[in-house]
PDB file of C-alpha atoms in Angstrom:
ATOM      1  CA  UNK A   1     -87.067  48.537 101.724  1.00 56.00           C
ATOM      2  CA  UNK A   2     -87.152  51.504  99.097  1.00 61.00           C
ATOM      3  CA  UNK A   3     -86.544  51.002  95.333  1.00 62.00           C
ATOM      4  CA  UNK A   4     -85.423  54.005  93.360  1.00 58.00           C
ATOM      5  CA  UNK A   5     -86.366  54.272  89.863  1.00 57.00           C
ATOM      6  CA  UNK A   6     -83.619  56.204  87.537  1.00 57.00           C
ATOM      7  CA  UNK A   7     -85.809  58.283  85.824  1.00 54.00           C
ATOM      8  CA  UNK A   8     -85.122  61.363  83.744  1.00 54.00           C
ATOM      9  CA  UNK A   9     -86.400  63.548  86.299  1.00 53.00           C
ATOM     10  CA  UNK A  10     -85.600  63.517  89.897  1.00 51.00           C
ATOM     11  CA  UNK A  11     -88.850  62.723  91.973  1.00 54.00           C
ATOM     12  CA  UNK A  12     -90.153  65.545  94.305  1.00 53.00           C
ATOM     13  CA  UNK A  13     -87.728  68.522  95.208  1.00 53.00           C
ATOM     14  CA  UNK A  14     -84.614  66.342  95.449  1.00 55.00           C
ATOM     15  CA  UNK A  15     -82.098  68.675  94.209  1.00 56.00           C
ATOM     16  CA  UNK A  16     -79.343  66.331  94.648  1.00 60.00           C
ATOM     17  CA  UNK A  17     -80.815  63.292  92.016  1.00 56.00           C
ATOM     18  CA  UNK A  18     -80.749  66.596  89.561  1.00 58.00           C
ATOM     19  CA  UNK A  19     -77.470  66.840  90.213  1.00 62.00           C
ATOM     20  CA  UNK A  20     -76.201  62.946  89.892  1.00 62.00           C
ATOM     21  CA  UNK A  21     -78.249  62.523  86.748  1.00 57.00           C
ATOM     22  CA  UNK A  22     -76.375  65.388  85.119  1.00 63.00           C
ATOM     23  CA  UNK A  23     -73.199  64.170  86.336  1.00 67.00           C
ATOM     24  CA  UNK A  24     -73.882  60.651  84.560  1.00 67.00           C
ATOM     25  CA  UNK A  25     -73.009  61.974  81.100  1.00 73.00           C
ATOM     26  CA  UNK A  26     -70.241  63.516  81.773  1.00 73.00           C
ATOM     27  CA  UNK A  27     -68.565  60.619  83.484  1.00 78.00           C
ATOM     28  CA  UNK A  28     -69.426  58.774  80.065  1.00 77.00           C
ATOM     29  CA  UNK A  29     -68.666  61.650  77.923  1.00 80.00           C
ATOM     30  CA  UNK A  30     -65.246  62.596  79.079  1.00 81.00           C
ATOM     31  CA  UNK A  31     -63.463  59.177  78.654  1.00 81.00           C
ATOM     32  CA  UNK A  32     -65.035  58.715  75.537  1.00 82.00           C
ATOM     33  CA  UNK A  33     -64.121  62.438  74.467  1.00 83.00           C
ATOM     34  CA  UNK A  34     -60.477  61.559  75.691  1.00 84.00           C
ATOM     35  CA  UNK A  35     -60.223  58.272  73.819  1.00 87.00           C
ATOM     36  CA  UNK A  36     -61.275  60.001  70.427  1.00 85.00           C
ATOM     37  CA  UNK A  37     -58.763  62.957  70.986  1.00 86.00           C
ATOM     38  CA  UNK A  38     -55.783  60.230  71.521  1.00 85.00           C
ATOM     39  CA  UNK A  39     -56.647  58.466  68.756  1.00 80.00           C
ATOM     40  CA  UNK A  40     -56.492  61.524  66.301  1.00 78.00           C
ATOM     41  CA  UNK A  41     -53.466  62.161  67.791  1.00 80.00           C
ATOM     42  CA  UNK A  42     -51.962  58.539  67.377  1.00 72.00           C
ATOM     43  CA  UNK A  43     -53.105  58.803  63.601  1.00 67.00           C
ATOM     44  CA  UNK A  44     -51.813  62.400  62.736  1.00 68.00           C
ATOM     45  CA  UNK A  45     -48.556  61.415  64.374  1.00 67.00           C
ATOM     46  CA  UNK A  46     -48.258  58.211  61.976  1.00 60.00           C
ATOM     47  CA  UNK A  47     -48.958  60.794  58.854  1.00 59.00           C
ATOM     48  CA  UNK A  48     -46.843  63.116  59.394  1.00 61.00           C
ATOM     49  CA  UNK A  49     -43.837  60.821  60.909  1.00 58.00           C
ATOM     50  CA  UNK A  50     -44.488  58.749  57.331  1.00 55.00           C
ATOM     51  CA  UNK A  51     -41.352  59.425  54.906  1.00 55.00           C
ATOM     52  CA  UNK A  52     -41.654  61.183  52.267  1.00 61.00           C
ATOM     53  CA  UNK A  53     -41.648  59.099  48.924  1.00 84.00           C
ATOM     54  CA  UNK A  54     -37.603  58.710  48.471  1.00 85.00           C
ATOM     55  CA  UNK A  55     -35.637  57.734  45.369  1.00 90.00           C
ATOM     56  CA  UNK A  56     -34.081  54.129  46.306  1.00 91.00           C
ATOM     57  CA  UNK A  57     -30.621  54.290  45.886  1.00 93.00           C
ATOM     58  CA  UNK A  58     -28.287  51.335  45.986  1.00 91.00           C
ATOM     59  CA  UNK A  59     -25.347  51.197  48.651  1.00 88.00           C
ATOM     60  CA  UNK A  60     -23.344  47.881  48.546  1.00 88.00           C
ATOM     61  CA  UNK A  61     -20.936  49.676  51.188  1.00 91.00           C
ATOM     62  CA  UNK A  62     -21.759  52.611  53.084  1.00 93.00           C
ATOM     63  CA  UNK A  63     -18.065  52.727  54.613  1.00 93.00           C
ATOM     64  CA  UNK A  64     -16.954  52.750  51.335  1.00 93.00           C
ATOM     65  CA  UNK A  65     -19.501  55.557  50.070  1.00 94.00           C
ATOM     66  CA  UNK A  66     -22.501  55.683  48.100  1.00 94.00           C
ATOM     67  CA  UNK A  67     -22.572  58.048  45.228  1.00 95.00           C
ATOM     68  CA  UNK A  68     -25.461  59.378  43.099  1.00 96.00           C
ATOM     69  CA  UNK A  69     -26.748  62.264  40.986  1.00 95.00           C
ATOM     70  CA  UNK A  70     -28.480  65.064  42.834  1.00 95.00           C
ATOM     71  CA  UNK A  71     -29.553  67.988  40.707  1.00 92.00           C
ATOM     72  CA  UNK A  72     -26.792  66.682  38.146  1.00 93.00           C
ATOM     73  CA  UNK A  73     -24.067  67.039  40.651  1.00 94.00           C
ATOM     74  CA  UNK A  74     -22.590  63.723  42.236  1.00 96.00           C
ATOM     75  CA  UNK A  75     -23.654  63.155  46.099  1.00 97.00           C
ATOM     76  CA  UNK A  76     -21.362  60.546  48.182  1.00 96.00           C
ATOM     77  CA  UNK A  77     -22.640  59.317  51.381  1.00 97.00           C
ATOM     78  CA  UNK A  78     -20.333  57.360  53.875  1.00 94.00           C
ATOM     79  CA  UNK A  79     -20.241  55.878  56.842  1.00 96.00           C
ATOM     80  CA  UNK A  80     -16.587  56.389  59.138  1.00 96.00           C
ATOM     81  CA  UNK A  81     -17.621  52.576  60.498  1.00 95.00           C
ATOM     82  CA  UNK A  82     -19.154  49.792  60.004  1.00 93.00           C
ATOM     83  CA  UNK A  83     -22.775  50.408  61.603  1.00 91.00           C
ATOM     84  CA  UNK A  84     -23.232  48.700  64.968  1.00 91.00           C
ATOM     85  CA  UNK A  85     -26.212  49.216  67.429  1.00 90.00           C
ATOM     86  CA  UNK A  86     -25.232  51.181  70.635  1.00 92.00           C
ATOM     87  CA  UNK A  87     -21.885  52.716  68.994  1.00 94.00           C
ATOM     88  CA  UNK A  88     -21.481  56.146  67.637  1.00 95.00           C
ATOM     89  CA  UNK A  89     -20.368  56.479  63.951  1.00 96.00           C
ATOM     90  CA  UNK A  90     -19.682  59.398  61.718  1.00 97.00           C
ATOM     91  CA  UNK A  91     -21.958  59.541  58.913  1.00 97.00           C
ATOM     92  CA  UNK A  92     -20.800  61.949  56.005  1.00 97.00           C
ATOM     93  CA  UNK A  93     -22.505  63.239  53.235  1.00 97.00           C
ATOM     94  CA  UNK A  94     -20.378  65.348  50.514  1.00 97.00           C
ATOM     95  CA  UNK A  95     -23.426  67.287  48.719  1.00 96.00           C
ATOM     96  CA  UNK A  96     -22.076  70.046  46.096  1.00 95.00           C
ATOM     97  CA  UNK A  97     -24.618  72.760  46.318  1.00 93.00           C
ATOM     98  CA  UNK A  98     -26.313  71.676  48.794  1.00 95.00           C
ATOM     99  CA  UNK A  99     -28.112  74.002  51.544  1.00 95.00           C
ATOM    100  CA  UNK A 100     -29.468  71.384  54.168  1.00 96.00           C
ATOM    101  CA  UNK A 101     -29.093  67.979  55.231  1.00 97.00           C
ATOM    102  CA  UNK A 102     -30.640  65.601  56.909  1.00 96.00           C
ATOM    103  CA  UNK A 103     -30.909  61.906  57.783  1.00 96.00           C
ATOM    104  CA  UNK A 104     -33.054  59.542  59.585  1.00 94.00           C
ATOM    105  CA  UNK A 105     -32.468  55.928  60.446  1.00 93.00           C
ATOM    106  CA  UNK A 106     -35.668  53.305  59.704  1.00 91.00           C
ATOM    107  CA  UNK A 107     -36.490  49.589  60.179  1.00 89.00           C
ATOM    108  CA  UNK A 108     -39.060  48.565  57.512  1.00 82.00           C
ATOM    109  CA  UNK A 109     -42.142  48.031  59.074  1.00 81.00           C
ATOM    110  CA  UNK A 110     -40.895  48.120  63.254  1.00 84.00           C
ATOM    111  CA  UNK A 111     -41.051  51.353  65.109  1.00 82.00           C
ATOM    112  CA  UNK A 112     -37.361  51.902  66.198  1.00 82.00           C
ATOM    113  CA  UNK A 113     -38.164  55.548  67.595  1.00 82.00           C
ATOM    114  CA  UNK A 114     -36.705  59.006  66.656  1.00 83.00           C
ATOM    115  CA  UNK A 115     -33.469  58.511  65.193  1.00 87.00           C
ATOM    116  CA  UNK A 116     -33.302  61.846  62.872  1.00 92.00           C
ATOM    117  CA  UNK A 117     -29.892  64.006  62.267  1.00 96.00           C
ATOM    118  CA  UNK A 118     -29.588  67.141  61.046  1.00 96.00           C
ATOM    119  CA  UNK A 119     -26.510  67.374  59.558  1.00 97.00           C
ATOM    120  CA  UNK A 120     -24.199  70.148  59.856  1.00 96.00           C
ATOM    121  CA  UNK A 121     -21.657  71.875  57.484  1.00 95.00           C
ATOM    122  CA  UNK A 122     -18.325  71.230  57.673  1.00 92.00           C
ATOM    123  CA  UNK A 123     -15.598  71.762  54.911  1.00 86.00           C
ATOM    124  CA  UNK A 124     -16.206  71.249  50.823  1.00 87.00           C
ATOM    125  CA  UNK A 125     -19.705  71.173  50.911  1.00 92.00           C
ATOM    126  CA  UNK A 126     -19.322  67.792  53.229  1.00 96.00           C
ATOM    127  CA  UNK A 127     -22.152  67.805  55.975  1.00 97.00           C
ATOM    128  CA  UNK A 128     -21.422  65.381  59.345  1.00 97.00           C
ATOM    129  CA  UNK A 129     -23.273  63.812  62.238  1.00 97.00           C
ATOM    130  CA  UNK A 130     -22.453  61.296  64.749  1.00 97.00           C
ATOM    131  CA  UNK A 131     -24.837  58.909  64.551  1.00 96.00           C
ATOM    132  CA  UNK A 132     -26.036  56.187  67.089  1.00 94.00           C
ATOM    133  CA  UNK A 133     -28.941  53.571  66.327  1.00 92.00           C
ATOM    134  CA  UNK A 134     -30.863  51.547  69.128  1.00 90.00           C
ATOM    135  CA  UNK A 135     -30.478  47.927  69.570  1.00 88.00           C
ATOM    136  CA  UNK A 136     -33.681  45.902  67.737  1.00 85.00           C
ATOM    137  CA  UNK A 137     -34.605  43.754  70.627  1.00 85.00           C
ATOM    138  CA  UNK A 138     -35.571  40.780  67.952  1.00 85.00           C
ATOM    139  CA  UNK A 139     -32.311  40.801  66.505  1.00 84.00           C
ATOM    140  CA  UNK A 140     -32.928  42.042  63.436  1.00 87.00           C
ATOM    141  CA  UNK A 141     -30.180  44.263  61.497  1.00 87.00           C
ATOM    142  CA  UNK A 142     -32.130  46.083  58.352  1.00 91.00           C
ATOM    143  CA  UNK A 143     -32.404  49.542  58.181  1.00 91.00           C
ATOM    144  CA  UNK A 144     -33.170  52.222  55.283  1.00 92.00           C
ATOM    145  CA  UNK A 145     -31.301  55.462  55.468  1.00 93.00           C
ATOM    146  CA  UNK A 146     -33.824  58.342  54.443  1.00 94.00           C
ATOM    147  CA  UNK A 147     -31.659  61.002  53.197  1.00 95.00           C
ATOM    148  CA  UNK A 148     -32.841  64.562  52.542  1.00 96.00           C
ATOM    149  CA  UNK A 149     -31.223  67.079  50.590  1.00 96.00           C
ATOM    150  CA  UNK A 150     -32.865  70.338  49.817  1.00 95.00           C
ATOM    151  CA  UNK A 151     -36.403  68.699  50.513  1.00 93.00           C
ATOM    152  CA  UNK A 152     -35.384  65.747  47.986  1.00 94.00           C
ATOM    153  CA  UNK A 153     -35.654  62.191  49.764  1.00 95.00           C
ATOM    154  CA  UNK A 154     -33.441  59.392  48.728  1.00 96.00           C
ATOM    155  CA  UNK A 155     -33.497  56.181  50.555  1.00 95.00           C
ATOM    156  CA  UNK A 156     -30.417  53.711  51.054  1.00 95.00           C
ATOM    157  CA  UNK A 157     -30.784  50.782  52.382  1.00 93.00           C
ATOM    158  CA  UNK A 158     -27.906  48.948  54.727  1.00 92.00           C
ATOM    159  CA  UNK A 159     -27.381  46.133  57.455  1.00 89.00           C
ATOM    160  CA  UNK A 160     -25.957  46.469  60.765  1.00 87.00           C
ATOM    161  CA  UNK A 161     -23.073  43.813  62.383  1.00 79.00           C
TER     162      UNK A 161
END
């Protein structure tokens, strides 16, 4: 019975031992190379996704509205229902001034997906989207609005039924 040593060079005029020892890194390389390159994308996808710092506003009813300054001028934000996973809502946001707005729909600290609205103009500087947020499969019913006006971020926080 043979042995063959691995060596760095193939022994005699063996072409084809050239050729599997240069094939050996790259079947190391490659997954490794892979692995790094989805993992840089995993972590600039969690930067950028991050909100932007937001001023906290507080919203004891968002059916009701929620008003606060922008820019000196008085924003109101409302819901047209109660919040409830799996059902489409209007959400409303009466912004004087205002050029563009958007919304998107967190849980603190669970990954609920992409649940971002652009809002669109409708009459008296009142911007609308229907809105519908995924179930949490652990039951839980917390969720911060992130608001954006003109590239300011305000976040209001509410509960689902």
């Amino acid at each position: 019975m043979k042995r063959v040593l691995r060596q760095d060079r193939p022994q005699g005029g063996h072409p084809e031992g050239h050729k599997r020892l240069a094939a050996y890194p790259m079947r190391v390389l490659v997954p490794l190379l892979l692995i790094v390159v989805l993992a840089a994308i995993a972590v600039a996808g969690y930067w950028l996704n991050r909100p932007a710092k937001a001023q906290a506003v507080a919203c004891a009813n968002p059916v009701a509205g929620c008003s606060f300054s922008h820019h000196g001028a008085t924003v109101t934000a409302y819901f047209s229902a109660h919040p409830k996973p799996l059902e489409a809502f209007r959400f409303s946001v009466n912004a004087p001034g205002a050029a563009r707005v958007s919304a998107e729909f967190q849980m603190n600290g669970m990954e609920m997906g992409f649940n971002r609205y652009d809002l669109h103009p409708s009459d008296n500087d009142t911007f609308v989207s229907s809105v519908t947020l995924p179930v949490c499969v652990s039951g839980r019913r917390d969720w911060t609005l992130y608001l954006e006006i003109d590239g300011v971020h305000y976040a209001l926080p509410f509960s689902t039924r």
